[in-house]
């Protein structure tokens, strides 16, 4: 394609995108393809000669959309949403056209300075105290890895990066079993070893038990381990479990441990002041992550990590070879020194567009509606024959089981889930809670309406036979 043809094809792509969004709700939410079906439509070898754009575009239309699960579908109730408010798509297109590479201030000054300002806007929006700074990452997983590496280096007095961990005391990190698997992955990547992520049991409300945390740290010290940090969750992935931050941070600080809070999903809801009691005490954390791409509406991917004092993380991750030296290094922020990859996308642009186009009040209204519709759906499902709610709404997430008389509830629930997703009108996914197979139901898609949520209840009633 020639550069002169850019406008023609961009216009065609925009028209296709607009039609797609317009007709999205007529499509099945989850892709209905079989494994290998899409690959079979592609030639096994790359083309030697250029293919004309008309053919490329029509192959896209023929092959791709039906092979996709539609995350922006208003009846997407699975996992957590990966949202994309239309305004953030526009910003993403602009960033793509500039092909911005934002590794250093001087490689994209506007990107760095807008990022600094957007992180601070979000700090204020979430009610975090002044002094917290932050950085935009691709994913909560990346932020979690950074936080665990920082815990490791801080505990080893910054010797791990240099001399490795052989000969050092064995590190220990503490979290509840409700924390996301990306914490396990981070522990492995950091070389701490899975068995040294201590899963401290939870109390009756699935929150990490602070007394047991205290005992575990003391026992580990006595046994010669080196406790490094605690990971707390606000809105865990499985059922939305939330730790008591104030109490557990108090215990962690008593033992001089680094604290990272994973609020990847629930963090967006903290723009609503009345919900902030959920993370009461969060200001005591050293690091906090939340994903504006999950519930706030910023186009995937966009994850903010707040840091009470960035120095520890920068000391852990920064490296300055000669070819990356810049003039005035001390006066500017080079965000690649705060994270793992060197190259960085211009993610702040979509946040800037999103926050201005909707305003915090507009975004709050959506989140409040999602929570109230989730509560309404849970109440309606509880009334259906043979259904029962297993965990109540944590914000906009609840779980339920289908247990018809004489059938194994786990098998019946799994069978229902399969029927629902093959049907395609709605999309739900599962988790295991206290040994039971349960269906998760979360409301959070940006354009979801009450009628979409209520339709999900109808679909469940109809397919539960
Ligand atoms: N933490 C929590 C609580 C999550 O729910 C998730 C994903 O759902 C993650 C971390 C991982 O998020 P990401 O896909 O941004 O790495």
mmCIF file with all atom_site columns, N, CA, C and O and ligand atoms in Angstrom, residues 80 139-141 144 180 182 235-237 262 264-265 291 293-294, ligand 1:
data_model
loop_
_atom_site.group_PDB
_atom_site.id
_atom_site.type_symbol
_atom_site.label_atom_id
_atom_site.label_alt_id
_atom_site.label_comp_id
_atom_site.label_asym_id
_atom_site.label_entity_id
_atom_site.label_seq_id
_atom_site.pdbx_PDB_ins_code
_atom_site.Cartn_x
_atom_site.Cartn_y
_atom_site.Cartn_z
_atom_site.occupancy
_atom_site.B_iso_or_equiv
_atom_site.pdbx_formal_charge
_atom_site.auth_seq_id
_atom_site.auth_comp_id
_atom_site.auth_asym_id
_atom_site.auth_atom_id
_atom_site.pdbx_PDB_model_num
ATOM   1  N N  . UNK A 1 80  ? -13.083 -10.558 33.548 1.00 0.00 ? 80  UNK A N  1
ATOM   2  C CA . UNK A 1 80  ? -13.381 -9.147  33.770 1.00 0.00 ? 80  UNK A CA 1
ATOM   3  C C  . UNK A 1 80  ? -13.330 -8.517  32.389 1.00 0.00 ? 80  UNK A C  1
ATOM   4  O O  . UNK A 1 80  ? -12.625 -9.016  31.503 1.00 0.00 ? 80  UNK A O  1
ATOM   5  N N  . UNK A 1 139 ? 0.157   -4.109  31.518 1.00 0.00 ? 139 UNK A N  1
ATOM   6  C CA . UNK A 1 139 ? -0.733  -5.048  32.209 1.00 0.00 ? 139 UNK A CA 1
ATOM   7  C C  . UNK A 1 139 ? -0.443  -5.041  33.698 1.00 0.00 ? 139 UNK A C  1
ATOM   8  O O  . UNK A 1 139 ? 0.649   -4.648  34.143 1.00 0.00 ? 139 UNK A O  1
ATOM   9  N N  . UNK A 1 140 ? -1.417  -5.519  34.452 1.00 0.00 ? 140 UNK A N  1
ATOM   10 C CA . UNK A 1 140 ? -1.212  -5.665  35.891 1.00 0.00 ? 140 UNK A CA 1
ATOM   11 C C  . UNK A 1 140 ? -0.120  -6.699  36.158 1.00 0.00 ? 140 UNK A C  1
ATOM   12 O O  . UNK A 1 140 ? 0.642   -6.584  37.117 1.00 0.00 ? 140 UNK A O  1
ATOM   13 N N  . UNK A 1 141 ? -0.031  -7.689  35.280 1.00 0.00 ? 141 UNK A N  1
ATOM   14 C CA . UNK A 1 141 ? 1.014   -8.704  35.469 1.00 0.00 ? 141 UNK A CA 1
ATOM   15 C C  . UNK A 1 141 ? 2.394   -8.042  35.452 1.00 0.00 ? 141 UNK A C  1
ATOM   16 O O  . UNK A 1 141 ? 3.233   -8.329  36.316 1.00 0.00 ? 141 UNK A O  1
ATOM   17 N N  . UNK A 1 144 ? 2.920   -6.235  38.609 1.00 0.00 ? 144 UNK A N  1
ATOM   18 C CA . UNK A 1 144 ? 3.156   -7.181  39.700 1.00 0.00 ? 144 UNK A CA 1
ATOM   19 C C  . UNK A 1 144 ? 4.594   -7.695  39.676 1.00 0.00 ? 144 UNK A C  1
ATOM   20 O O  . UNK A 1 144 ? 5.240   -7.804  40.717 1.00 0.00 ? 144 UNK A O  1
ATOM   21 N N  . UNK A 1 180 ? -4.277  -13.072 42.464 1.00 0.00 ? 180 UNK A N  1
ATOM   22 C CA . UNK A 1 180 ? -4.263  -13.537 41.072 1.00 0.00 ? 180 UNK A CA 1
ATOM   23 C C  . UNK A 1 180 ? -3.014  -14.367 40.769 1.00 0.00 ? 180 UNK A C  1
ATOM   24 O O  . UNK A 1 180 ? -1.957  -14.148 41.367 1.00 0.00 ? 180 UNK A O  1
ATOM   25 N N  . UNK A 1 182 ? -1.023  -14.127 38.532 1.00 0.00 ? 182 UNK A N  1
ATOM   26 C CA . UNK A 1 182 ? 0.138   -13.362 38.057 1.00 0.00 ? 182 UNK A CA 1
ATOM   27 C C  . UNK A 1 182 ? 1.120   -13.084 39.200 1.00 0.00 ? 182 UNK A C  1
ATOM   28 O O  . UNK A 1 182 ? 2.290   -12.785 38.933 1.00 0.00 ? 182 UNK A O  1
ATOM   29 N N  . UNK A 1 235 ? -10.537 -6.867  45.415 1.00 0.00 ? 235 UNK A N  1
ATOM   30 C CA . UNK A 1 235 ? -11.320 -7.351  44.282 1.00 0.00 ? 235 UNK A CA 1
ATOM   31 C C  . UNK A 1 235 ? -10.607 -8.475  43.552 1.00 0.00 ? 235 UNK A C  1
ATOM   32 O O  . UNK A 1 235 ? -10.260 -8.333  42.381 1.00 0.00 ? 235 UNK A O  1
ATOM   33 N N  . UNK A 1 236 ? -10.379 -9.583  44.233 1.00 0.00 ? 236 UNK A N  1
ATOM   34 C CA . UNK A 1 236 ? -9.692  -10.730 43.628 1.00 0.00 ? 236 UNK A CA 1
ATOM   35 C C  . UNK A 1 236 ? -10.483 -11.273 42.441 1.00 0.00 ? 236 UNK A C  1
ATOM   36 O O  . UNK A 1 236 ? -11.699 -11.101 42.349 1.00 0.00 ? 236 UNK A O  1
ATOM   37 N N  . UNK A 1 237 ? -9.767  -11.959 41.558 1.00 0.00 ? 237 UNK A N  1
ATOM   38 C CA . UNK A 1 237 ? -10.357 -12.363 40.285 1.00 0.00 ? 237 UNK A CA 1
ATOM   39 C C  . UNK A 1 237 ? -11.455 -13.411 40.429 1.00 0.00 ? 237 UNK A C  1
ATOM   40 O O  . UNK A 1 237 ? -12.462 -13.366 39.733 1.00 0.00 ? 237 UNK A O  1
ATOM   41 N N  . UNK A 1 262 ? -2.845  -5.277  44.697 1.00 0.00 ? 262 UNK A N  1
ATOM   42 C CA . UNK A 1 262 ? -3.358  -5.580  43.355 1.00 0.00 ? 262 UNK A CA 1
ATOM   43 C C  . UNK A 1 262 ? -4.860  -5.304  43.341 1.00 0.00 ? 262 UNK A C  1
ATOM   44 O O  . UNK A 1 262 ? -5.652  -6.075  43.885 1.00 0.00 ? 262 UNK A O  1
ATOM   45 N N  . UNK A 1 264 ? -6.428  -4.671  40.313 1.00 0.00 ? 264 UNK A N  1
ATOM   46 C CA . UNK A 1 264 ? -6.484  -4.582  38.847 1.00 0.00 ? 264 UNK A CA 1
ATOM   47 C C  . UNK A 1 264 ? -7.898  -4.279  38.358 1.00 0.00 ? 264 UNK A C  1
ATOM   48 O O  . UNK A 1 264 ? -8.102  -3.403  37.526 1.00 0.00 ? 264 UNK A O  1
ATOM   49 N N  . UNK A 1 265 ? -8.873  -4.983  38.892 1.00 0.00 ? 265 UNK A N  1
ATOM   50 C CA . UNK A 1 265 ? -10.267 -4.773  38.455 1.00 0.00 ? 265 UNK A CA 1
ATOM   51 C C  . UNK A 1 265 ? -10.961 -3.707  39.314 1.00 0.00 ? 265 UNK A C  1
ATOM   52 O O  . UNK A 1 265 ? -11.496 -2.719  38.801 1.00 0.00 ? 265 UNK A O  1
ATOM   53 N N  . UNK A 1 291 ? -6.152  -1.436  36.583 1.00 0.00 ? 291 UNK A N  1
ATOM   54 C CA . UNK A 1 291 ? -6.207  -1.434  35.122 1.00 0.00 ? 291 UNK A CA 1
ATOM   55 C C  . UNK A 1 291 ? -7.344  -0.555  34.618 1.00 0.00 ? 291 UNK A C  1
ATOM   56 O O  . UNK A 1 291 ? -8.494  -1.000  34.603 1.00 0.00 ? 291 UNK A O  1
ATOM   57 N N  . UNK A 1 293 ? -8.047  -0.266  31.776 1.00 0.00 ? 293 UNK A N  1
ATOM   58 C CA . UNK A 1 293 ? -8.634  -0.991  30.634 1.00 0.00 ? 293 UNK A CA 1
ATOM   59 C C  . UNK A 1 293 ? -9.672  -2.010  31.096 1.00 0.00 ? 293 UNK A C  1
ATOM   60 O O  . UNK A 1 293 ? -10.405 -2.555  30.278 1.00 0.00 ? 293 UNK A O  1
ATOM   61 N N  . UNK A 1 294 ? -9.721  -2.295  32.377 1.00 0.00 ? 294 UNK A N  1
ATOM   62 C CA . UNK A 1 294 ? -10.692 -3.293  32.800 1.00 0.00 ? 294 UNK A CA 1
ATOM   63 C C  . UNK A 1 294 ? -12.091 -2.681  32.949 1.00 0.00 ? 294 UNK A C  1
ATOM   64 O O  . UNK A 1 294 ? -13.010 -3.040  32.265 1.00 0.00 ? 294 UNK A O  1
HETATM 65 N N1 . LIG B 2 .   ? -4.754  -9.063  39.049 1.00 0.00 ? 1   LIG B N1 1
HETATM 66 C C1 . LIG B 2 .   ? -6.077  -9.252  39.085 1.00 0.00 ? 1   LIG B C1 1
HETATM 67 C C2 . LIG B 2 .   ? -6.822  -9.057  40.371 1.00 0.00 ? 1   LIG B C2 1
HETATM 68 C C3 . LIG B 2 .   ? -6.766  -9.616  37.924 1.00 0.00 ? 1   LIG B C3 1
HETATM 69 O O1 . LIG B 2 .   ? -8.085  -9.811  37.961 1.00 0.00 ? 1   LIG B O1 1
HETATM 70 C C4 . LIG B 2 .   ? -6.044  -9.785  36.720 1.00 0.00 ? 1   LIG B C4 1
HETATM 71 C C5 . LIG B 2 .   ? -6.736  -10.189 35.489 1.00 0.00 ? 1   LIG B C5 1
HETATM 72 O O2 . LIG B 2 .   ? -7.924  -10.384 35.442 1.00 0.00 ? 1   LIG B O2 1
HETATM 73 C C6 . LIG B 2 .   ? -4.671  -9.560  36.740 1.00 0.00 ? 1   LIG B C6 1
HETATM 74 C C7 . LIG B 2 .   ? -4.060  -9.209  37.917 1.00 0.00 ? 1   LIG B C7 1
HETATM 75 C C8 . LIG B 2 .   ? -3.859  -9.697  35.490 1.00 0.00 ? 1   LIG B C8 1
HETATM 76 O O3 . LIG B 2 .   ? -4.164  -8.620  34.672 1.00 0.00 ? 1   LIG B O3 1
HETATM 77 P P1 . LIG B 2 .   ? -3.408  -8.327  33.296 1.00 0.00 ? 1   LIG B P1 1
HETATM 78 O O4 . LIG B 2 .   ? -4.155  -9.066  32.233 1.00 0.00 ? 1   LIG B O4 1
HETATM 79 O O5 . LIG B 2 .   ? -3.497  -6.839  33.138 1.00 0.00 ? 1   LIG B O5 1
HETATM 80 O O6 . LIG B 2 .   ? -2.007  -8.793  33.424 1.00 0.00 ? 1   LIG B O6 1
#
